[in-house]
XYZ file of C-alpha atoms in Angstrom:
677
model
C 112.391 40.790 -15.221
C 111.580 37.193 -14.760
C 109.745 35.200 -17.335
C 107.230 32.517 -16.274
C 106.605 29.655 -18.665
C 103.063 28.407 -18.798
C 102.608 24.669 -18.608
C 101.167 23.182 -21.716
C 97.514 22.313 -21.694
C 98.373 18.743 -22.466
C 99.868 18.373 -19.040
C 96.610 19.341 -17.382
C 94.777 16.805 -19.468
C 97.377 14.150 -18.817
C 97.554 14.456 -15.030
C 94.450 12.606 -14.109
C 94.122 10.240 -11.185
C 92.192 7.243 -12.404
C 90.750 6.309 -9.051
C 89.398 9.799 -8.504
C 87.380 9.954 -11.698
C 83.902 8.384 -11.728
C 82.731 9.949 -14.932
C 84.214 11.872 -17.818
C 87.383 13.808 -16.968
C 86.733 17.501 -16.188
C 87.927 20.000 -18.745
C 90.736 22.352 -17.717
C 89.823 25.852 -16.670
C 90.996 27.288 -19.958
C 88.536 25.183 -21.899
C 85.615 25.293 -19.495
C 82.606 27.442 -20.218
C 82.340 29.593 -17.147
C 79.032 31.123 -18.211
C 75.557 29.993 -17.171
C 74.702 26.404 -18.014
C 71.939 26.156 -20.606
C 69.007 23.829 -20.042
C 68.995 20.807 -22.375
C 66.563 21.115 -25.246
C 63.378 19.167 -24.673
C 62.225 17.005 -27.516
C 58.463 16.518 -27.668
C 57.468 13.045 -28.765
C 55.223 13.155 -31.806
C 52.122 11.020 -31.989
C 52.111 8.083 -34.323
C 51.171 9.117 -37.838
C 48.256 6.920 -38.851
C 47.728 6.369 -42.570
C 44.009 7.258 -42.874
C 41.183 8.815 -40.891
C 39.751 5.324 -40.441
C 42.910 4.164 -38.644
C 42.955 7.347 -36.534
C 39.323 6.911 -35.465
C 39.959 3.259 -34.597
C 42.864 4.290 -32.339
C 41.042 7.205 -30.696
C 39.636 7.127 -27.177
C 35.860 7.096 -27.571
C 33.425 8.577 -25.081
C 30.765 5.927 -25.667
C 32.217 2.433 -25.443
C 31.001 -1.074 -26.092
C 32.354 -4.447 -25.049
C 34.974 -4.425 -27.820
C 36.344 -1.065 -26.627
C 36.897 -1.994 -22.989
C 40.248 -3.119 -21.644
C 40.764 -6.781 -20.803
C 43.456 -8.984 -19.319
C 43.677 -11.563 -22.128
C 47.215 -12.192 -23.367
C 46.173 -12.800 -26.996
C 42.687 -11.590 -27.905
C 39.373 -11.522 -26.125
C 36.698 -13.846 -27.495
C 33.461 -11.854 -27.439
C 31.307 -14.812 -28.429
C 32.464 -16.001 -31.840
C 30.822 -19.396 -31.402
C 28.021 -18.368 -29.066
C 24.352 -17.651 -29.818
C 23.484 -13.960 -30.343
C 21.805 -13.717 -26.930
C 25.112 -14.545 -25.197
C 27.094 -11.867 -27.064
C 27.519 -8.638 -25.060
C 25.425 -5.778 -26.397
C 26.563 -3.340 -27.640
C 29.869 -4.517 -29.024
C 30.658 -1.000 -30.264
C 29.387 2.113 -28.543
C 26.536 3.909 -30.278
C 25.467 0.952 -32.432
C 23.313 -2.065 -31.591
C 24.602 -5.534 -32.392
C 21.858 -6.100 -34.963
C 22.858 -2.963 -36.890
C 26.545 -3.886 -36.625
C 25.943 -7.403 -37.945
C 23.884 -5.994 -40.816
C 26.855 -3.855 -41.868
C 29.281 -6.800 -41.605
C 26.945 -9.116 -43.524
C 26.705 -6.651 -46.408
C 30.453 -6.007 -46.405
C 30.992 -9.759 -46.831
C 28.917 -9.727 -50.011
C 30.512 -6.547 -51.376
C 34.261 -7.105 -50.924
C 36.019 -9.749 -53.041
C 39.506 -8.474 -53.760
C 41.652 -5.797 -52.084
C 45.120 -4.434 -52.790
C 47.345 -2.276 -50.578
C 47.852 1.358 -51.599
C 51.170 3.162 -51.427
C 49.755 6.709 -51.218
C 47.118 8.122 -48.896
C 43.697 8.454 -50.610
C 42.483 11.971 -51.340
C 39.335 11.618 -49.255
C 41.264 10.384 -46.206
C 39.530 6.989 -46.092
C 40.670 3.775 -47.729
C 38.647 0.913 -49.221
C 37.528 2.962 -52.222
C 36.699 1.200 -55.471
C 39.605 1.149 -57.916
C 39.117 2.761 -61.321
C 40.435 -0.433 -62.936
C 38.240 -2.697 -60.822
C 37.880 -6.189 -62.239
C 34.501 -7.216 -63.577
C 32.836 -10.380 -62.394
C 29.167 -11.419 -62.434
C 29.174 -11.849 -58.652
C 30.326 -8.247 -58.197
C 27.718 -6.937 -60.620
C 25.054 -8.867 -58.736
C 26.279 -7.524 -55.380
C 26.260 -3.938 -56.683
C 22.729 -4.256 -58.083
C 21.573 -5.664 -54.745
C 23.259 -2.764 -52.944
C 21.590 -0.308 -55.328
C 18.235 -1.853 -54.454
C 18.806 -1.772 -50.672
C 19.956 1.856 -50.663
C 18.689 3.892 -53.605
C 15.550 2.052 -54.724
C 14.189 1.422 -51.222
C 15.019 5.011 -50.244
C 13.277 6.507 -53.283
C 10.207 4.331 -52.769
C 10.053 5.446 -49.134
C 10.277 9.112 -50.204
C 7.560 8.629 -52.813
C 5.261 7.086 -50.201
C 5.847 10.095 -47.921
C 4.644 12.311 -50.780
C 1.633 10.024 -51.293
C 0.760 10.378 -47.601
C 0.933 14.175 -47.842
C -1.301 14.259 -50.915
C -3.843 11.808 -49.491
C -5.050 14.161 -46.682
C -5.140 11.138 -44.387
C -2.814 13.054 -42.047
C -4.799 16.274 -42.137
C -2.733 18.414 -39.753
C 0.519 17.654 -41.529
C -0.932 18.327 -44.978
C -2.530 21.599 -43.790
C 0.810 22.779 -42.398
C 2.632 22.104 -45.678
C -0.233 23.679 -47.623
C -0.187 26.870 -45.563
C 3.600 27.330 -45.773
C 3.642 26.617 -49.503
C 0.963 29.098 -50.533
C 2.244 31.767 -48.154
C 5.706 31.471 -49.727
C 4.105 31.516 -53.176
C 2.126 34.658 -52.393
C 5.266 36.418 -51.150
C 7.320 35.140 -54.096
C 9.595 33.280 -51.675
C 9.198 29.686 -52.832
C 12.874 29.000 -53.588
C 14.256 30.613 -50.376
C 11.648 28.761 -48.322
C 12.515 25.429 -49.913
C 16.261 25.922 -49.392
C 15.757 27.078 -45.794
C 13.619 23.981 -45.161
C 16.422 21.767 -46.498
C 18.939 23.484 -44.219
C 16.728 22.884 -41.185
C 16.325 19.193 -42.074
C 20.092 18.838 -42.472
C 21.268 20.726 -39.384
C 18.546 19.697 -36.910
C 17.839 15.923 -37.110
C 14.768 15.976 -34.774
C 12.985 18.041 -37.441
C 12.967 15.075 -39.830
C 10.567 12.756 -37.950
C 8.528 15.810 -36.936
C 7.962 16.936 -40.533
C 7.861 13.416 -41.978
C 6.575 10.995 -39.310
C 7.959 7.510 -40.051
C 5.779 4.589 -41.080
C 6.656 1.109 -42.377
C 7.207 1.299 -46.129
C 5.268 -1.897 -46.841
C 2.241 -0.635 -44.887
C 1.600 2.439 -47.078
C -0.233 2.310 -50.388
C 1.727 4.323 -52.959
C -1.475 5.309 -54.802
C -3.812 6.308 -51.990
C -1.341 7.057 -49.183
C -3.478 5.002 -46.826
C -2.645 1.785 -44.996
C -2.653 -1.472 -46.923
C -1.756 -5.056 -46.258
C 1.910 -5.727 -47.065
C 2.525 -7.884 -50.094
C 4.102 -10.524 -47.828
C 0.761 -10.846 -46.016
C 2.192 -9.695 -42.676
C 4.244 -6.783 -41.334
C 7.348 -8.689 -40.293
C 9.823 -5.877 -41.034
C 9.667 -2.079 -41.285
C 12.449 -1.308 -43.769
C 11.518 -3.668 -46.615
C 9.087 -3.121 -49.491
C 7.268 -6.420 -48.949
C 7.163 -6.438 -45.136
C 8.415 -10.029 -45.047
C 9.391 -11.466 -41.638
C 13.071 -11.562 -40.675
C 15.057 -13.192 -37.893
C 17.765 -10.529 -37.835
C 17.718 -6.852 -38.704
C 18.018 -6.172 -42.442
C 17.578 -9.754 -43.652
C 14.204 -9.106 -45.313
C 15.431 -6.299 -47.562
C 18.534 -8.374 -48.390
C 16.296 -11.233 -49.531
C 14.262 -8.756 -51.564
C 17.418 -7.500 -53.256
C 18.493 -11.052 -54.064
C 15.110 -11.858 -55.579
C 15.168 -8.552 -57.452
C 18.316 -9.686 -59.262
C 16.982 -13.213 -59.768
C 13.905 -11.819 -61.483
C 16.038 -9.475 -63.562
C 17.427 -12.331 -65.648
C 15.442 -11.388 -68.726
C 17.617 -8.248 -68.954
C 20.863 -9.458 -67.394
C 20.894 -13.196 -68.069
C 24.664 -13.515 -67.990
C 24.803 -11.787 -64.612
C 22.330 -14.208 -63.124
C 24.215 -17.282 -64.359
C 27.681 -15.876 -63.746
C 29.056 -16.081 -67.285
C 32.151 -14.098 -68.208
C 33.729 -14.357 -71.670
C 37.309 -13.901 -70.457
C 36.981 -16.731 -67.955
C 36.157 -16.961 -64.267
C 37.427 -14.154 -62.066
C 37.938 -16.353 -59.020
C 40.911 -18.412 -60.160
C 38.858 -21.249 -61.598
C 41.927 -22.676 -63.282
C 43.847 -22.776 -60.012
C 41.071 -24.454 -58.058
C 38.858 -26.429 -60.437
C 41.103 -27.623 -63.218
C 39.576 -30.181 -65.559
C 36.237 -30.297 -63.751
C 35.557 -26.739 -64.897
C 36.374 -27.598 -68.514
C 34.105 -30.650 -68.546
C 31.125 -28.860 -66.965
C 28.432 -27.750 -69.425
C 27.932 -24.049 -70.028
C 24.422 -23.011 -68.815
C 24.451 -19.869 -70.948
C 25.127 -22.062 -73.949
C 21.797 -23.789 -73.292
C 20.057 -20.413 -73.367
C 21.701 -19.325 -76.611
C 20.860 -22.688 -78.172
C 17.236 -22.265 -77.125
C 17.138 -18.787 -78.689
C 18.630 -20.142 -81.920
C 16.068 -22.956 -81.972
C 13.232 -20.461 -81.512
C 14.523 -18.374 -84.417
C 14.776 -21.443 -86.625
C 11.181 -22.453 -85.904
C 10.121 -18.943 -86.929
C 11.863 -19.338 -90.270
C 15.070 -17.468 -89.383
C 18.649 -18.588 -89.796
C 20.652 -17.578 -86.722
C 23.995 -18.972 -87.887
C 27.077 -16.769 -87.823
C 27.184 -16.840 -91.640
C 23.868 -14.994 -91.918
C 23.966 -12.991 -88.664
C 27.005 -10.723 -88.863
C 25.826 -8.650 -85.873
C 25.904 -11.405 -83.234
C 29.604 -11.380 -82.373
C 30.117 -7.572 -82.615
C 27.073 -6.886 -80.441
C 28.163 -9.488 -77.896
C 31.651 -7.988 -77.725
C 30.240 -4.450 -77.422
C 27.880 -5.426 -74.609
C 30.548 -7.250 -72.606
C 33.015 -4.380 -73.061
C 30.586 -2.066 -71.243
C 29.986 -4.358 -68.280
C 32.797 -2.931 -66.151
C 31.844 0.755 -66.708
C 28.199 -0.049 -65.983
C 29.143 -1.932 -62.815
C 31.337 0.986 -61.751
C 28.524 3.516 -62.312
C 26.119 1.412 -60.234
C 28.700 1.183 -57.437
C 29.342 4.952 -57.556
C 25.626 5.721 -57.277
C 25.258 3.404 -54.277
C 28.427 4.836 -52.694
C 27.172 8.395 -53.106
C 23.805 7.537 -51.575
C 25.492 5.846 -48.602
C 27.820 8.821 -48.070
C 24.929 11.292 -48.025
C 23.090 9.020 -45.598
C 26.116 8.799 -43.302
C 26.599 12.586 -43.527
C 23.007 13.282 -42.486
C 22.918 10.534 -39.828
C 26.527 9.772 -38.816
C 27.437 6.637 -36.926
C 30.035 6.576 -34.167
C 33.008 6.925 -34.188
C 32.681 9.376 -37.102
C 31.985 13.043 -36.232
C 28.318 13.969 -36.022
C 28.175 17.728 -36.577
C 30.905 18.480 -39.128
C 29.358 16.714 -42.193
C 25.956 18.299 -41.596
C 27.446 21.764 -41.190
C 29.410 21.360 -44.436
C 26.226 20.452 -46.336
C 24.370 23.377 -44.814
C 27.282 25.736 -45.578
C 26.952 24.896 -49.271
C 23.255 25.758 -49.239
C 23.662 28.999 -47.264
C 25.092 31.089 -50.179
C 22.397 29.704 -52.467
C 19.796 30.805 -49.924
C 21.339 34.264 -49.776
C 21.391 34.640 -53.570
C 17.817 33.383 -53.899
C 16.602 36.161 -51.602
C 17.661 38.774 -54.185
C 17.018 36.838 -57.395
C 13.729 37.458 -59.157
C 12.027 34.919 -61.363
C 12.945 37.042 -64.401
C 16.646 37.002 -63.495
C 16.496 33.257 -62.925
C 14.845 32.746 -66.322
C 17.447 34.898 -68.104
C 20.410 33.165 -66.422
C 19.090 29.744 -67.402
C 18.670 30.876 -70.987
C 22.249 32.182 -71.047
C 23.668 28.931 -69.640
C 21.687 26.765 -72.078
C 22.841 28.860 -75.030
C 26.467 28.804 -73.899
C 26.414 25.043 -73.449
C 24.856 24.518 -76.874
C 26.993 26.855 -78.994
C 30.326 27.044 -77.134
C 31.349 23.415 -77.677
C 34.762 24.229 -79.280
C 35.589 26.676 -76.510
C 34.585 24.184 -73.821
C 36.743 21.407 -75.295
C 39.738 23.731 -75.618
C 39.414 24.662 -71.974
C 39.132 21.005 -70.925
C 42.167 20.061 -73.013
C 44.190 22.834 -71.405
C 43.158 21.664 -67.944
C 44.106 18.060 -68.762
C 47.575 19.183 -69.899
C 48.300 21.439 -66.949
C 46.561 19.504 -64.169
C 46.264 15.791 -64.961
C 43.475 14.019 -63.061
C 41.962 17.367 -62.049
C 38.560 15.705 -62.090
C 39.577 13.608 -59.074
C 40.047 16.733 -56.974
C 36.528 17.922 -57.844
C 34.728 14.673 -57.064
C 32.153 15.132 -54.348
C 33.757 12.419 -52.204
C 36.997 14.458 -52.183
C 35.352 17.837 -51.541
C 31.933 18.188 -49.932
C 31.807 14.626 -48.556
C 35.490 14.296 -47.727
C 35.877 12.113 -44.644
C 32.305 10.790 -44.875
C 32.351 6.981 -45.218
C 30.405 4.535 -47.287
C 28.900 1.636 -45.367
C 31.904 -0.524 -46.290
C 34.347 2.116 -44.976
C 32.257 2.501 -41.830
C 32.289 -1.265 -41.293
C 36.044 -1.657 -41.722
C 36.546 1.203 -39.215
C 34.376 -0.659 -36.696
C 36.359 -3.831 -37.346
C 39.587 -1.888 -36.755
C 38.244 -0.681 -33.414
C 37.894 -4.288 -32.310
C 41.374 -5.181 -33.571
C 42.899 -2.098 -31.910
C 41.589 -3.329 -28.545
C 42.480 -7.003 -29.215
C 38.788 -7.878 -29.178
C 37.788 -8.899 -32.741
C 34.110 -8.409 -33.499
C 32.222 -11.735 -33.683
C 30.597 -12.743 -36.984
C 26.910 -12.213 -37.759
C 24.701 -15.066 -36.553
C 23.445 -17.635 -39.019
C 19.843 -17.202 -40.058
C 18.932 -20.859 -39.525
C 15.270 -21.900 -39.872
C 12.836 -19.394 -41.408
C 11.181 -16.840 -39.109
C 7.562 -17.366 -38.053
C 4.846 -15.904 -40.234
C 3.884 -13.237 -37.704
C 4.186 -9.503 -37.198
C 7.310 -8.307 -35.423
C 7.195 -7.261 -31.781
C 6.785 -3.497 -32.335
C 4.532 -3.659 -35.415
C 1.775 -1.043 -35.308
C 3.370 1.069 -32.590
C 3.937 4.827 -32.939
C 1.502 5.129 -35.822
C -0.817 7.641 -34.136
C -0.054 10.205 -36.840
C -2.044 8.111 -39.332
C -5.180 9.939 -38.217
C -7.389 8.996 -41.136
C -6.783 5.253 -40.780
C -8.873 3.356 -38.196
C -7.020 1.201 -35.657
C -8.825 -1.964 -36.724
C -7.745 -1.368 -40.326
C -4.101 -1.029 -39.236
C -4.359 -4.172 -37.083
C -5.859 -6.115 -39.975
C -3.084 -4.961 -42.299
C -0.298 -5.819 -39.848
C -1.280 -9.353 -38.870
C -1.594 -12.336 -41.230
C -5.003 -13.582 -42.306
C -6.297 -16.301 -40.015
C -8.374 -17.841 -42.801
C -5.383 -18.822 -44.940
C -4.495 -22.448 -44.083
C -0.914 -22.342 -45.326
C 1.434 -19.434 -45.854
C 5.044 -19.018 -46.804
C 7.164 -22.009 -45.860
C 4.078 -24.115 -45.020
C 2.995 -24.309 -48.656
C 3.831 -27.557 -50.402
C 5.807 -27.205 -53.605
C 3.751 -27.645 -56.720
C 4.465 -30.837 -58.624
C 5.639 -29.902 -62.073
C 5.415 -32.078 -65.177
C 8.648 -33.739 -66.173
C 9.966 -33.821 -62.615
C 10.813 -37.530 -62.892
C 13.014 -36.897 -65.936
C 14.763 -34.042 -64.155
C 15.241 -36.190 -61.033
C 16.765 -38.986 -63.122
C 19.097 -36.547 -64.877
C 20.041 -35.061 -61.515
C 20.831 -38.490 -60.112
C 23.083 -39.307 -63.078
C 24.824 -35.939 -62.764
C 25.341 -36.466 -59.038
C 26.969 -39.820 -59.702
C 29.306 -38.266 -62.244
C 30.236 -35.448 -59.877
C 30.949 -37.857 -57.026
C 33.077 -39.978 -59.341
C 35.176 -37.007 -60.458
C 35.587 -35.658 -56.937
C 36.202 -39.153 -55.577
C 39.283 -39.593 -57.749
C 40.780 -36.337 -56.461
C 42.505 -38.119 -53.572
C 44.367 -40.397 -55.965
C 45.273 -37.491 -58.234
C 46.339 -35.367 -55.262
C 48.593 -38.172 -54.015
C 50.148 -38.238 -57.477
C 50.878 -34.495 -57.217
C 48.044 -32.968 -59.266
C 47.671 -29.403 -57.989
C 44.059 -28.915 -59.167
C 42.976 -32.099 -57.411
C 44.691 -31.061 -54.182
C 42.911 -27.711 -54.224
C 39.539 -29.440 -54.658
C 39.907 -31.778 -51.689
C 37.121 -31.184 -49.174
C 35.251 -28.538 -51.194
C 31.893 -30.217 -50.558
C 30.844 -29.347 -47.043
C 29.326 -32.050 -44.870
C 27.446 -30.662 -41.907
C 28.132 -27.394 -40.134
C 31.474 -25.656 -39.965
C 33.623 -26.539 -36.943
C 34.104 -23.916 -34.277
C 36.531 -21.345 -35.587
C 37.940 -17.946 -34.748
C 38.989 -15.520 -33.617
C 42.525 -17.017 -33.658
C 42.166 -20.493 -35.147
C 40.599 -21.024 -38.608
C 40.540 -24.622 -39.922
C 41.775 -24.542 -43.534
C 43.605 -26.631 -46.110
C 46.873 -25.785 -47.798
C 47.779 -27.779 -50.908
C 45.047 -30.223 -49.963
C 46.397 -30.949 -46.479
C 44.190 -30.389 -43.461
C 45.416 -27.831 -40.978
C 44.747 -24.577 -39.229
C 45.428 -20.952 -40.071
C 46.438 -18.972 -36.999
C 46.494 -15.242 -36.383
C 49.000 -14.410 -33.647
C 49.038 -10.925 -32.123
C 51.172 -11.510 -29.035
C 54.404 -11.163 -31.026
C 56.014 -7.832 -31.901
C 54.284 -7.890 -35.269
C 50.989 -9.778 -35.891
C 51.504 -12.897 -37.982
C 49.334 -15.237 -40.065
C 50.647 -18.801 -40.093
C 49.487 -22.248 -41.126
C 50.259 -25.561 -39.487
C 49.064 -29.113 -39.922
C 48.008 -29.818 -36.346
C 46.864 -27.725 -33.412
C 49.630 -29.104 -31.225
C 52.347 -28.412 -33.786
C 54.089 -25.188 -32.767
C 56.269 -25.098 -35.884
C 54.229 -23.572 -38.730
C 54.652 -24.730 -42.317
C 54.718 -21.066 -43.328
C 54.050 -17.692 -41.766
C 53.638 -14.164 -43.069
C 53.589 -10.892 -41.171
C 50.260 -9.076 -41.442
C 52.141 -5.903 -42.362
C 53.707 -7.679 -45.365
C 50.378 -8.633 -46.962
C 49.796 -6.613 -50.128
C 46.819 -8.361 -51.709
C 43.951 -10.575 -50.556
C 41.471 -12.210 -52.906
C 38.480 -14.418 -52.261
C 38.485 -17.464 -54.530
C 35.759 -19.987 -55.212
C 36.129 -23.610 -54.238
C 35.156 -24.441 -57.824
C 34.790 -22.493 -61.036
C 31.477 -20.871 -61.861
C 30.230 -23.636 -64.172
C 31.382 -26.474 -61.915
C 29.843 -24.746 -58.903
C 26.450 -24.534 -60.637
C 26.495 -28.166 -61.690
C 27.868 -29.557 -58.421
C 25.595 -27.418 -56.273
C 22.509 -28.421 -58.238
C 23.359 -32.115 -58.346
C 24.475 -32.591 -54.730
C 22.442 -29.925 -52.885
C 25.516 -29.244 -50.763
C 27.418 -26.088 -49.944
C 30.818 -25.549 -51.539
C 33.650 -24.295 -49.332
C 35.657 -21.351 -50.648
C 39.173 -20.053 -50.061
C 41.529 -17.095 -49.876
C 44.545 -16.140 -51.963
C 47.087 -14.080 -50.005
C 50.023 -12.334 -51.695
C 52.888 -10.683 -49.800
C 55.206 -7.851 -50.805
C 57.658 -10.291 -52.415
C 54.932 -11.701 -54.673
C 54.732 -15.035 -52.830
C 51.256 -16.591 -53.006
C 49.521 -18.577 -50.278
C 46.267 -20.266 -51.312
C 44.110 -21.446 -48.413
C 41.122 -23.603 -49.353
C 38.107 -25.015 -47.496
C 38.300 -22.291 -44.847
C 35.889 -22.288 -41.940
C 34.599 -18.718 -41.529
C 36.363 -17.520 -44.674
C 34.632 -14.110 -44.558
C 35.688 -13.496 -40.962
C 39.317 -14.406 -41.691
C 39.251 -11.950 -44.619
C 37.794 -9.228 -42.378
C 40.433 -9.744 -39.699
C 43.271 -9.599 -42.210
C 42.120 -6.294 -43.768
C 41.449 -4.615 -40.405
C 44.507 -5.655 -38.369
C 47.392 -3.896 -40.081
C 48.186 -0.349 -41.107
C 47.650 -1.025 -44.819
C 45.488 1.309 -46.875
C 43.273 -0.905 -49.017
C 41.637 -0.418 -52.395
C 38.776 -2.602 -53.621
C 39.345 -4.386 -56.933
């Protein structure tokens, strides 16, 4: 019997002809898998995870497109008319929204946002740019929030009240008869509550029902007492969405001026807000920018307090701190509540805007989903109301009132247990995180629109400047579509809409009244102007000597119009030196840099947009210095931006041309999730 020795496997692996192998050496037969060859596993590429719904909507492919959403062949960004008149800007810039409406949103965002910080975690509601719980207080913010409250809540409530006045006036007979018939029929059948809830559901789900049931009319044209037509308080119907009807050059400017004057005339209640006083110092880095000029400027609120003390003395009182032990405690108590009050005002305005954007969504946000969610909440209530008698309703209310009154210890125990087990449980129950989740405020809507432009490398151009005042005349469509005002004659409407021809001067044509003591004020103003120019004139010498405050004040007084700026190049100063801030998007990662000259390709510093963690608007001067300098010189003061990166490095740009637009580009370019402070 012969024995055959098998060759070792190593020999098969070793005998390989180099010239015959073009790839990996084949495995020997003993190691080869002779079975069927399996197909390689296919790996599906996942879509990019975007941080918020706002970023996702900005990156989506929209059905309705504007000029900023169309592709272009520009290597950097496409200039859609940043330095052109409004008539030369393509319309619409964003699909589904006219340029006038878009610019109104941007203009109001500029007044609302002062300071933003990057978030590390995704917000509960899916949208960023929410107001932080620890938001800083400043008089400018309080003023902006009161103005926003006026433009949203107050104007909306007045408009609703005037709709009710029209119904009660019987001037629109058919409409009033229809409401009358439905009301008393539901009352006779004991179906008032189900009918009311069903009516709300119809108004929410079917938008065409709203103008049908409540035909629109200019707010200023309706008398709140009689429900009939009246002459607007401005003397002419120059705008439809304002309470005075004042003329406007651009959409929304009239109601914005009303809001500003509303705050100005509110000084008897909020004097410190009107003058900008804050006991802990200025919130816009006055020390960094103004330096000694801020310290030497007189305190306007001190004049007011001195006048009040003088009045008390003439009345026989003694307002000194020795006798009045309540002055300091009351002042401290009032100022300690300023931030909570400001936050409540902002929350009310935010809630109103969210409900408005849920009922009438703006592209690119979904149109049907928010309305269906609101209607879905009312549907169970409608169902319960069908089987609930008035007696049951009365008994349930009595039970709830009694429980709330007598079960206080039980309620607090339950709340304490919830706080221990589920910290911040209230956040999960907030309406913005439940019913209105994903519905934006106007600021969140605006930053989403700005991100759409940045996503397509076509930044949205800034709102046009108002320029000279509008003519004292009715707007082009005034008086149209008012046929539903059946009880008001056409000649009465025409008389109310157009200005009186008998008045020789109106509005801007009126000459200012000469007030007594004007010569003394003019002399004091001239002396103050000389002092201001002297202080600012020495800044160049101080800056050359290395004084940081003086360098930051160089060029703060504007002379003439801003130079052409944007969307890439923004003239700005850094440490007092003239230069340009550039936003570059052609690189792998967008970058903000600053250089001294346009031709200089080597920047003094640069920072990646993705590395920015905080952006803050700062004033060119402190609040007191700004009041004094602005009054004495009648010139505009240029402001700046403070940019902080993830390493904590600070970059202070001053005297920026189009400061608001640079701020808007920086917060809408990257993937950061922002929070308003």
